[in-house]
Structures are given as structure tokens and as C-alpha cells.
mmCIF file of C-alpha atoms in Angstrom:
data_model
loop_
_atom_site.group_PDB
_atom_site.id
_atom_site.type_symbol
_atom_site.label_atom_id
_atom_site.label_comp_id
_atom_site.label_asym_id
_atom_site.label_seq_id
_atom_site.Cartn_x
_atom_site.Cartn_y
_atom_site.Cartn_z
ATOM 1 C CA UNK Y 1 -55.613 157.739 49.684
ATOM 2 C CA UNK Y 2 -53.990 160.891 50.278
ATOM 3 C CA UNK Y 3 -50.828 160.351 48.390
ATOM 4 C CA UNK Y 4 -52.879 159.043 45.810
ATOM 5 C CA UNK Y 5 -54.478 162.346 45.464
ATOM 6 C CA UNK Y 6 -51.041 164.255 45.863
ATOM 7 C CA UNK Y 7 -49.665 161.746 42.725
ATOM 8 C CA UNK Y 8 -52.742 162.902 40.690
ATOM 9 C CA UNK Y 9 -51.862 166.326 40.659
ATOM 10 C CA UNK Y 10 -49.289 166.250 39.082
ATOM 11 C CA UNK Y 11 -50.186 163.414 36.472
ATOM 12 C CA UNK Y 12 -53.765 161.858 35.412
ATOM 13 C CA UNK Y 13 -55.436 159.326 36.716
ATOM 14 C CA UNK Y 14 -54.991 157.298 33.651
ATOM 15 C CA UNK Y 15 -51.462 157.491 33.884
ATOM 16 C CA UNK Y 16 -51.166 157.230 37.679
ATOM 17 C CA UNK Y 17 -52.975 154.625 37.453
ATOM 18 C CA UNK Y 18 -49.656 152.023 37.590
ATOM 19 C CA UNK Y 19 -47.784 153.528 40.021
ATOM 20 C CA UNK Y 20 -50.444 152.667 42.919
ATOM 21 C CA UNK Y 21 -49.314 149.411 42.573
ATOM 22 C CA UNK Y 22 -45.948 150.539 44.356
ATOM 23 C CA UNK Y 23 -45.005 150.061 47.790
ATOM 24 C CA UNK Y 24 -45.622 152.857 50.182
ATOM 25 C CA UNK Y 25 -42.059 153.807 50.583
ATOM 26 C CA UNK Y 26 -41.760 154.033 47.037
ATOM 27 C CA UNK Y 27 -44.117 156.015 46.289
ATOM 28 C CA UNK Y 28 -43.421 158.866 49.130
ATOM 29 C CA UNK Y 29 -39.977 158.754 47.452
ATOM 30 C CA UNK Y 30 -41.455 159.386 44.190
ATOM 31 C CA UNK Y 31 -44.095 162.248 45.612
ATOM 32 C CA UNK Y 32 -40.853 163.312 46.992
ATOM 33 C CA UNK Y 33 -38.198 163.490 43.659
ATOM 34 C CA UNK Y 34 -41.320 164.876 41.895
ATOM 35 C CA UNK Y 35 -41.654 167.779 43.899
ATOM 36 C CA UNK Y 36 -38.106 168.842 44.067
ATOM 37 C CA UNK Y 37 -37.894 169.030 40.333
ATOM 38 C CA UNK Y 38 -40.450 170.488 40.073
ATOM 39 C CA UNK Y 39 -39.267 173.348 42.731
ATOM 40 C CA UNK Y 40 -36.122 173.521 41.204
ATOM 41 C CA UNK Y 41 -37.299 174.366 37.599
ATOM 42 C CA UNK Y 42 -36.316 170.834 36.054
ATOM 43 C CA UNK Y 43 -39.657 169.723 34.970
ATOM 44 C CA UNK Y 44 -43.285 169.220 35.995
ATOM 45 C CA UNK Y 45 -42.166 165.176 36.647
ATOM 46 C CA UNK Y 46 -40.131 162.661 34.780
ATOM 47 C CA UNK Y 47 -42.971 160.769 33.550
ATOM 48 C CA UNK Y 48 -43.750 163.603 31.169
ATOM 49 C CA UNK Y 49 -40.354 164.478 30.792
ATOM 50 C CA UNK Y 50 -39.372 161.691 29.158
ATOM 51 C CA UNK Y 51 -42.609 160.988 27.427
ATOM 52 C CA UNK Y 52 -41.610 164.317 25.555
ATOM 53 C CA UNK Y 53 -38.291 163.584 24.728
ATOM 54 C CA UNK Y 54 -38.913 159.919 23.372
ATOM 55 C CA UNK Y 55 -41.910 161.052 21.670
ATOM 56 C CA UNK Y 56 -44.270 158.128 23.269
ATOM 57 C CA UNK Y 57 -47.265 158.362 25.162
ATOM 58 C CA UNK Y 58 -46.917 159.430 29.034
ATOM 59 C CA UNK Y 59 -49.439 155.985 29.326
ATOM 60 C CA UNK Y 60 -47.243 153.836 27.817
ATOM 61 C CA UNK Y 61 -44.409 155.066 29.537
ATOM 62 C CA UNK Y 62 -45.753 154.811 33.105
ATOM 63 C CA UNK Y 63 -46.168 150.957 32.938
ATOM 64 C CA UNK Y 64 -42.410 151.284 32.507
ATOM 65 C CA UNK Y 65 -41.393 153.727 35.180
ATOM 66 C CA UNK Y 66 -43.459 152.291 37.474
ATOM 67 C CA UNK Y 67 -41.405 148.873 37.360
ATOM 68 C CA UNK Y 68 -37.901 151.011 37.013
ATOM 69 C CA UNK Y 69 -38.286 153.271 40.224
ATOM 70 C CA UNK Y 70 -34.208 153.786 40.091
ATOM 71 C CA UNK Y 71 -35.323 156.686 37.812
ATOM 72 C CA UNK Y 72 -35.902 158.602 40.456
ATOM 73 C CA UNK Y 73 -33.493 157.680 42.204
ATOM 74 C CA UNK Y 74 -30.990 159.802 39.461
ATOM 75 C CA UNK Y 75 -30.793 163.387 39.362
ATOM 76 C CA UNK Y 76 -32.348 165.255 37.036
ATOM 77 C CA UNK Y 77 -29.143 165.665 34.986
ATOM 78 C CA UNK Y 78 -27.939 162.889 34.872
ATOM 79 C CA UNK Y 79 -31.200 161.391 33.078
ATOM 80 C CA UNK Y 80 -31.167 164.798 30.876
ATOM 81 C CA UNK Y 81 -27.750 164.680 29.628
ATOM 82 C CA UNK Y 82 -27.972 160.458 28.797
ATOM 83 C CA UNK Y 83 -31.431 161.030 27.165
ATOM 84 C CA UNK Y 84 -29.233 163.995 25.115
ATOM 85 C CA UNK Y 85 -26.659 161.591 24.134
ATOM 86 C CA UNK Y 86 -29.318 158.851 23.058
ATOM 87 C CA UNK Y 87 -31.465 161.120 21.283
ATOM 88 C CA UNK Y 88 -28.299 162.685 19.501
ATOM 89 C CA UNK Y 89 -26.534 159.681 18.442
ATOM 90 C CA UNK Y 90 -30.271 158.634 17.100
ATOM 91 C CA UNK Y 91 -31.126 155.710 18.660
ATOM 92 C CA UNK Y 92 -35.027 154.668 18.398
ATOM 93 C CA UNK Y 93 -36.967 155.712 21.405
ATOM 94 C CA UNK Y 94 -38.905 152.488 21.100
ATOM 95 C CA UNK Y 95 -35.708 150.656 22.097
ATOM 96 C CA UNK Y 96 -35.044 152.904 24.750
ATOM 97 C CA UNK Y 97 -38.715 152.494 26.037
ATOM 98 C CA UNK Y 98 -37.689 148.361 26.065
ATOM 99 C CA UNK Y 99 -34.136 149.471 27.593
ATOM 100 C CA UNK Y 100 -34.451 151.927 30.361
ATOM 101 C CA UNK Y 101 -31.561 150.381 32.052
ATOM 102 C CA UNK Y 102 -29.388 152.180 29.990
ATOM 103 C CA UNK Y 103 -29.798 155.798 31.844
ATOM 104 C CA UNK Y 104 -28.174 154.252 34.565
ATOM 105 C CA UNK Y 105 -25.058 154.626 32.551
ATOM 106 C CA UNK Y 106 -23.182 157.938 32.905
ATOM 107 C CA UNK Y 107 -23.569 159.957 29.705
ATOM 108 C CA UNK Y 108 -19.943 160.304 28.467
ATOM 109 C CA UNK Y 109 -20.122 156.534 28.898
ATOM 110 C CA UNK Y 110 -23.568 156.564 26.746
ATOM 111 C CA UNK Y 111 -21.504 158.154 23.732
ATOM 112 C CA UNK Y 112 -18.274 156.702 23.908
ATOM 113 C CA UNK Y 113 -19.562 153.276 23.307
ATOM 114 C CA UNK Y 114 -22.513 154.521 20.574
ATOM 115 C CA UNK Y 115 -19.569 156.504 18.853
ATOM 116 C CA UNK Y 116 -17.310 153.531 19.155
ATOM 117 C CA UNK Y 117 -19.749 151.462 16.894
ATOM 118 C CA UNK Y 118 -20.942 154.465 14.992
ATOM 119 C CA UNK Y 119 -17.456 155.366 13.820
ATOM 120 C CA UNK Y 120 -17.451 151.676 12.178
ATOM 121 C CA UNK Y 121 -20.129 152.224 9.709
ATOM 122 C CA UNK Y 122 -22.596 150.777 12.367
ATOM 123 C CA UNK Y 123 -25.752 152.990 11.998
ATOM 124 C CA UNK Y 124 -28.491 150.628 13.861
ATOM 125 C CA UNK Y 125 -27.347 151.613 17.407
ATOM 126 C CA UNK Y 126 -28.920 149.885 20.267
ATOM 127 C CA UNK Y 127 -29.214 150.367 24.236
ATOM 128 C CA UNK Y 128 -27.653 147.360 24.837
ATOM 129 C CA UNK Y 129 -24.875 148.547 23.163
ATOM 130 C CA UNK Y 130 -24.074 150.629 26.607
ATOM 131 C CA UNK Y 131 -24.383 147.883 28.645
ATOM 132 C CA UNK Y 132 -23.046 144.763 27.205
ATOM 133 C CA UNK Y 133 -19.696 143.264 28.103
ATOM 134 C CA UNK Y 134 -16.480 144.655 25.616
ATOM 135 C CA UNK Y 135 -16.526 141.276 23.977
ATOM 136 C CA UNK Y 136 -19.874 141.153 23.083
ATOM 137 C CA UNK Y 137 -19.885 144.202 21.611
ATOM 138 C CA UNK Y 138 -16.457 143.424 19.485
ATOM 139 C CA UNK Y 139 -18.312 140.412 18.491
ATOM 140 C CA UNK Y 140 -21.458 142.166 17.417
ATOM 141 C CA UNK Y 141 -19.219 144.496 15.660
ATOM 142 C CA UNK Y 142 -17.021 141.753 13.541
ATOM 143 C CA UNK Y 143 -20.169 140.242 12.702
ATOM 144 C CA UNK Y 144 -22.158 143.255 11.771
ATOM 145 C CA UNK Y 145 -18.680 144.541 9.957
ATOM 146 C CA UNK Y 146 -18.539 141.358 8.039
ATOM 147 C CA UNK Y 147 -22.342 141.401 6.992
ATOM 148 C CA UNK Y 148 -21.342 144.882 5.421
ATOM 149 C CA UNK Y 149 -19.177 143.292 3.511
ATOM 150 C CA UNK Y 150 -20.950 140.331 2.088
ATOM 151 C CA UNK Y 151 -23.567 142.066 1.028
ATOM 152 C CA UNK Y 152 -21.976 144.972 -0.256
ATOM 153 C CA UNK Y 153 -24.505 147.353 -2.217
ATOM 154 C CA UNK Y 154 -27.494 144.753 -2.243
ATOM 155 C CA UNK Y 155 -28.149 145.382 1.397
ATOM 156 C CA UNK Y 156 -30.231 143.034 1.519
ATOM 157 C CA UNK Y 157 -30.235 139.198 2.851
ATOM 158 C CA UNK Y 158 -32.347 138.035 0.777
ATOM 159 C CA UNK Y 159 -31.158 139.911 -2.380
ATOM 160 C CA UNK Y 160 -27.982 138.150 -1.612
ATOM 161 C CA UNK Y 161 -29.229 134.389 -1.247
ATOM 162 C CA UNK Y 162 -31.278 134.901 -4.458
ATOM 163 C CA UNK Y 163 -28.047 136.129 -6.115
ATOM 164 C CA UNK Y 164 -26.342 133.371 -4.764
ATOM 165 C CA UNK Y 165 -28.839 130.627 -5.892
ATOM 166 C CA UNK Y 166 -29.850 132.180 -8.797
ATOM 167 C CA UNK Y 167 -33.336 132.277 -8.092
ATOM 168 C CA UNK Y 168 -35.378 135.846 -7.887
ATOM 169 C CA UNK Y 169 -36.559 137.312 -4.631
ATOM 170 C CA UNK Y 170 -39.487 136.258 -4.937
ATOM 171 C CA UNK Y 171 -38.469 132.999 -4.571
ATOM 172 C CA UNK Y 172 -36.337 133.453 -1.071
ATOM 173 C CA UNK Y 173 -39.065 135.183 0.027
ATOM 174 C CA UNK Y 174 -41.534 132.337 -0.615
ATOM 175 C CA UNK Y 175 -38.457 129.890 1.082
ATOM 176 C CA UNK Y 176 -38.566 131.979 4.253
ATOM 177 C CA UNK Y 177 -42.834 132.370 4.286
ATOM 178 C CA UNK Y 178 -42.189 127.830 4.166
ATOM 179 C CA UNK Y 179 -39.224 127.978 6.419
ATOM 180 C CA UNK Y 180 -39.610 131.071 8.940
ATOM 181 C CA UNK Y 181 -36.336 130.040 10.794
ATOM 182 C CA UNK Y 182 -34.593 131.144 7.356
ATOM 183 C CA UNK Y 183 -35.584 134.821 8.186
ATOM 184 C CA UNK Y 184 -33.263 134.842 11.473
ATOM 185 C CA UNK Y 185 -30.507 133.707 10.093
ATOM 186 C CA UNK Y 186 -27.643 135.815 10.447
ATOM 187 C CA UNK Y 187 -25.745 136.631 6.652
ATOM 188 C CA UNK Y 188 -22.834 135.445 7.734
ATOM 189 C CA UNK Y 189 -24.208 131.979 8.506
ATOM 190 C CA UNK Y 190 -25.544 131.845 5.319
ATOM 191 C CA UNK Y 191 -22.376 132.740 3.140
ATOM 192 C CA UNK Y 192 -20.543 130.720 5.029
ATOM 193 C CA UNK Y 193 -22.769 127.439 4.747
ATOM 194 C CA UNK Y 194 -23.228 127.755 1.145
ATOM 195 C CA UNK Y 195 -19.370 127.960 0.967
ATOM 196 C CA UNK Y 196 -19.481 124.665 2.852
ATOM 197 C CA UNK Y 197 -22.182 123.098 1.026
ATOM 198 C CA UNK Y 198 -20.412 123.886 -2.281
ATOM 199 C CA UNK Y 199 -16.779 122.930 -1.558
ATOM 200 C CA UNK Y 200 -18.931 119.361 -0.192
ATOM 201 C CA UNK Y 201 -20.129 119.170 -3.813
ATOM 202 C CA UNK Y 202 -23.613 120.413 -3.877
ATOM 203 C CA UNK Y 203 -24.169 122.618 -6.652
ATOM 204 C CA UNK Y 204 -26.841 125.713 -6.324
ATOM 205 C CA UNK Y 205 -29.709 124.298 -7.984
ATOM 206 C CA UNK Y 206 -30.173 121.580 -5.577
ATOM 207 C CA UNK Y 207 -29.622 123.678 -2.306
ATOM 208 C CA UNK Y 208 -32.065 126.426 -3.408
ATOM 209 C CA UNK Y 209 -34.332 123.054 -4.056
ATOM 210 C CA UNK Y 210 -34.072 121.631 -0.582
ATOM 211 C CA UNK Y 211 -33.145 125.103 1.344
ATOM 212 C CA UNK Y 212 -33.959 123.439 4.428
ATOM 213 C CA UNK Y 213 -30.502 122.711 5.045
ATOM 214 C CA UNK Y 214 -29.537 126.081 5.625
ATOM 215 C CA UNK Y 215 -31.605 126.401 9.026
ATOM 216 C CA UNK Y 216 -29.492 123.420 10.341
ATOM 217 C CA UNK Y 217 -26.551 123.702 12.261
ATOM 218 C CA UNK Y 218 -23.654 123.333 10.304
ATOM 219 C CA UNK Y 219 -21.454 121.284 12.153
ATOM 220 C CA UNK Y 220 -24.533 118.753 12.494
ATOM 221 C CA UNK Y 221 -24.845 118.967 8.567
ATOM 222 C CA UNK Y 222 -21.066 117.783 8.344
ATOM 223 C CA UNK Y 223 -21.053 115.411 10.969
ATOM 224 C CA UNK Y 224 -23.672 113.585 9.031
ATOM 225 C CA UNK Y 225 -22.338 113.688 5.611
ATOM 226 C CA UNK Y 226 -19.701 111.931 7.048
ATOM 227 C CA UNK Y 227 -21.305 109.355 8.596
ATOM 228 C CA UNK Y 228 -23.161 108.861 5.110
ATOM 229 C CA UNK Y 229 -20.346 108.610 3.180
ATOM 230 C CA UNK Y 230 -18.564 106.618 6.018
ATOM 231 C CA UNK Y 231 -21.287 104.006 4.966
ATOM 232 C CA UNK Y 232 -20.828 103.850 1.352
ATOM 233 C CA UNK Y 233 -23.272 107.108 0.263
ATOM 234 C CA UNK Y 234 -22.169 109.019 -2.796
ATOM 235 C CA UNK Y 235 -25.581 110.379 -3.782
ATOM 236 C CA UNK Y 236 -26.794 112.348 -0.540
ATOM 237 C CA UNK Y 237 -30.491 114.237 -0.567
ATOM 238 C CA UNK Y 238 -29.988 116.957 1.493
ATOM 239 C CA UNK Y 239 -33.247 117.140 3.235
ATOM 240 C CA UNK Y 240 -31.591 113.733 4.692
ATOM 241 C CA UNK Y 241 -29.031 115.565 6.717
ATOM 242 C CA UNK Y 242 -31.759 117.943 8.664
ATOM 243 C CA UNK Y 243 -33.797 115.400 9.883
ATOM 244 C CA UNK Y 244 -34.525 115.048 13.501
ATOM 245 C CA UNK Y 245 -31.746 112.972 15.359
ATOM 246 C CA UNK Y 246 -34.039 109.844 15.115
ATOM 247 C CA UNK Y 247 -34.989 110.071 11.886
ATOM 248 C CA UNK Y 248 -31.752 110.566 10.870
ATOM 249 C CA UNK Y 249 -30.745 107.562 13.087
ATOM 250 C CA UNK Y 250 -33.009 105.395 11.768
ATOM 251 C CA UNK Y 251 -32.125 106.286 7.972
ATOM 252 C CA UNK Y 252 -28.143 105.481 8.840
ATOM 253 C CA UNK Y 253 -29.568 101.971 10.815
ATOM 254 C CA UNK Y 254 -31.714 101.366 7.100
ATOM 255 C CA UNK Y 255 -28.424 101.631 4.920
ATOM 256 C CA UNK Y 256 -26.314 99.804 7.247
ATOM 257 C CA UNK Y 257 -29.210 96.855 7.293
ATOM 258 C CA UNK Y 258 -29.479 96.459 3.882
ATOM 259 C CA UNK Y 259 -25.162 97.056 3.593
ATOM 260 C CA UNK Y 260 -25.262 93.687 5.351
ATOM 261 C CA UNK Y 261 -27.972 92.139 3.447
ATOM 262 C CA UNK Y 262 -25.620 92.439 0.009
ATOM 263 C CA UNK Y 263 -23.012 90.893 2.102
#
């Protein structure tokens, strides 16, 4: 009860109010941090600190500091300075509310990896950014790099599959309200399976028809156009080849039955 009272003087009740859920030990060593920046000048305590400098609501916050207690296990300036380099490079303090893993990182570390991705044209930085393996970041860089490019000044995803099938935007827009999955499809999926689907034959009319296809995987979708044709298909619907795998099974069983019917 007593270090309850001591934690409420130096933040509200309301937002105390998760941080009684710690263990004892924790807590003391919060009581504790809290004091000694506060007796060294740094700030009143970090909960508000940060609040202030992300712009969100010290109640909001507190749910998150209260399940990542290594904040105060970081000196004062080393949370200042990586909040500086966040803040600077412009990274949404939403994400950083999600991500507060990434003030673990030193803060030359912070910026050399945002300016790394910033310096290729890459404006939507992201905490993760910091702490993702080298590869994943090249990859998220060649595919965000590529994305650029495809849709050049449309910037836009659906502005360039409407383009593409020749429809408005309207209608992709109606496509993706039918077919959500259509909406998390990366742009470079989708040039490159309509570069498929046409060099397979299928002409633009009759994929923005059936734009089912386009969720599928597209090895799947080439795995079973050859199996069609293997039995003798010309004429494919494309809704055939994103069936489920028994459907589909049962559709290739159908044409091979009546295959050995005519002979």
C-alpha cells in the first residue's frame, strides 16, 4: 500500500493504475529510476516523458510501459537521444507506441538503419526497421524499390490494376470490397501475375472478369493449368484454377472420366 501511494505521487491513479499489477521488485525498481530522474533534472518520470514526446495519452501509454519494464532499466539518455532520432527521421508515434522494443537500440544505430532506407526513396519508416535482420530489410527494400517503380506516378495499387485491366477504380475497388484478400496483395505480386496470366494466354477482359485468380498463389495457378492442359483442356475458366484442392481434384477426376468415356 505504501508504494502504491509513493507511485501516485508522481502519476494519477488512472494511470498508475497498470503498473500495480507488477511484481514487488519491479516496482521498487521503478519508484527507484523515477526518483533519480527526477533528482537529477531529467524529468518528472518516463511515463510522461514519453507521453509528451509521442504525443499520446500518458493512459494509453502506461498499459505499455507497464509490460516493457526494461525502460527503466535505460538511462535517461539513452531513451532521449533514440526517441530524438525517431521523432527526427519522422516515424509515427503510433508505431512506436506498438514497437517499444526499438529504444533498446543505441541511437546512432536508430539512424543509420532509418537513413539507410530513407536515402532510397523509402519515406514510410518503421520500428522494425531497427530491429530486423540485414536481409529482411534488403528484401523489404527491393520490394518496396520495385513497387516505386511499377507504379510510377499513379501511386496507387489500385490505380494501377484498373490501368492494367482497363476497368475504372471504381471497379477494383468494388473487386477488393468482393475479394478482401485482393487489398493485401503486395504490387509486385500483382504485376507479376498478370504478366504470367497474359504470356499463358488470358487476355485482360477475362481476368478483370474472374479476378479471383489473382489472390491465388501463383505457382498453384500454373501447376494446374498444366495439369488441365495435360488432359486435353484448351478452353480454361479461370475461377477453375482457384478452387479449393478438392474441388479442383474432383473437376480434373470429371474430365479424365468422361476422357475415357469417348474412348
Amino acid at each position: 500500500m505504501r508504494l502504491e501511494l509513493k507511485l501516485r505521487k508522481k502519476v494519477s491513479a488512472e494511470d498508475a493504475l497498470p503498473f500495480y499489477k507488477l511484481p514487488l521488485k519491479t516496482l521498487i525498481h521503478v519508484l527507484k529510476i523515477t526518483k533519480n530522474d527526477e533528482s537529477k533534472g531529467f524529468c518528472k518520470n518516463r511515463l510522461y516523458y514519453i507521453a509528451s514526446r509521442l504525443k499520446v495519452p500518458p493512459s494509453v501509454l502506461s498499459e505499455k510501459l507497464a509490460k516493457r519494464t526494461f525502460i527503466y532499466s535505460l538511462s535517461f539518455d539513452w531513451i532521449e537521444k533514440a526517441l530524438d532520432v525517431l521523432i527526427e527521421m519522422n516515424v509515427a508515434s503510433d508505431r512506436i507506441l506498438r514497437d517499444l522494443w526499438v529504444l533498446k537500440y543505441h541511437h546512432e544505430t536508430v539512424h543509420e538503419r532509418l537513413l539507410k532506407v530513407k536515402n532510397l526513396g523509402i519515406d514510410n519508416l518503421y520500428p522494425w526497421m531497427v530491429r530486423c535482420s540485414e536481409d529482411i530489410l534488403n528484401r523489404y527494400i527491393t520490394i518496396s524499390t520495385e513497387t516505386k517503380d511499377i507504379l510510377g506516378e499513379t501511386n496507387s495499387k489500385q490505380t494501377y490494376l484498373a490501368n492494367r485491366l482497363n476497368v475504372s477504380v471504381d471497379t477494383v475497388q468494388e473487386m477488393c470490397f468482393k475479394i478482401p484478400a485482393l487489398k493485401a496483395i503486395r504490387v509486385t505480386k500483382v504485376k507479376h501475375f498478370l504478366d504470367f496470366l497474359e504470356s499463358e494466354g488470358f487476355d485482360v477482359e477475362e481476368i478483370a472478369n474472374k479476378p479471383r485468380v489473382l489472390s491465388a498463389s501463383q505457382k498453384t495457378v500454373k501447376k494446374r493449368l498444366d495439369t488441365l492442359r495435360n488432359l486435353g483442356l484448351k478452353e480454361i475458366n479461370l475461377n477453375v484454377l482457384c478452387r479449393s484442392k478438392k474441388d479442383f481434384k474432383k473437376y480434373c477426376e470429371s474430365i479424365e472420366s468422361l476422357t475415357d468415356q469417348d474412348t
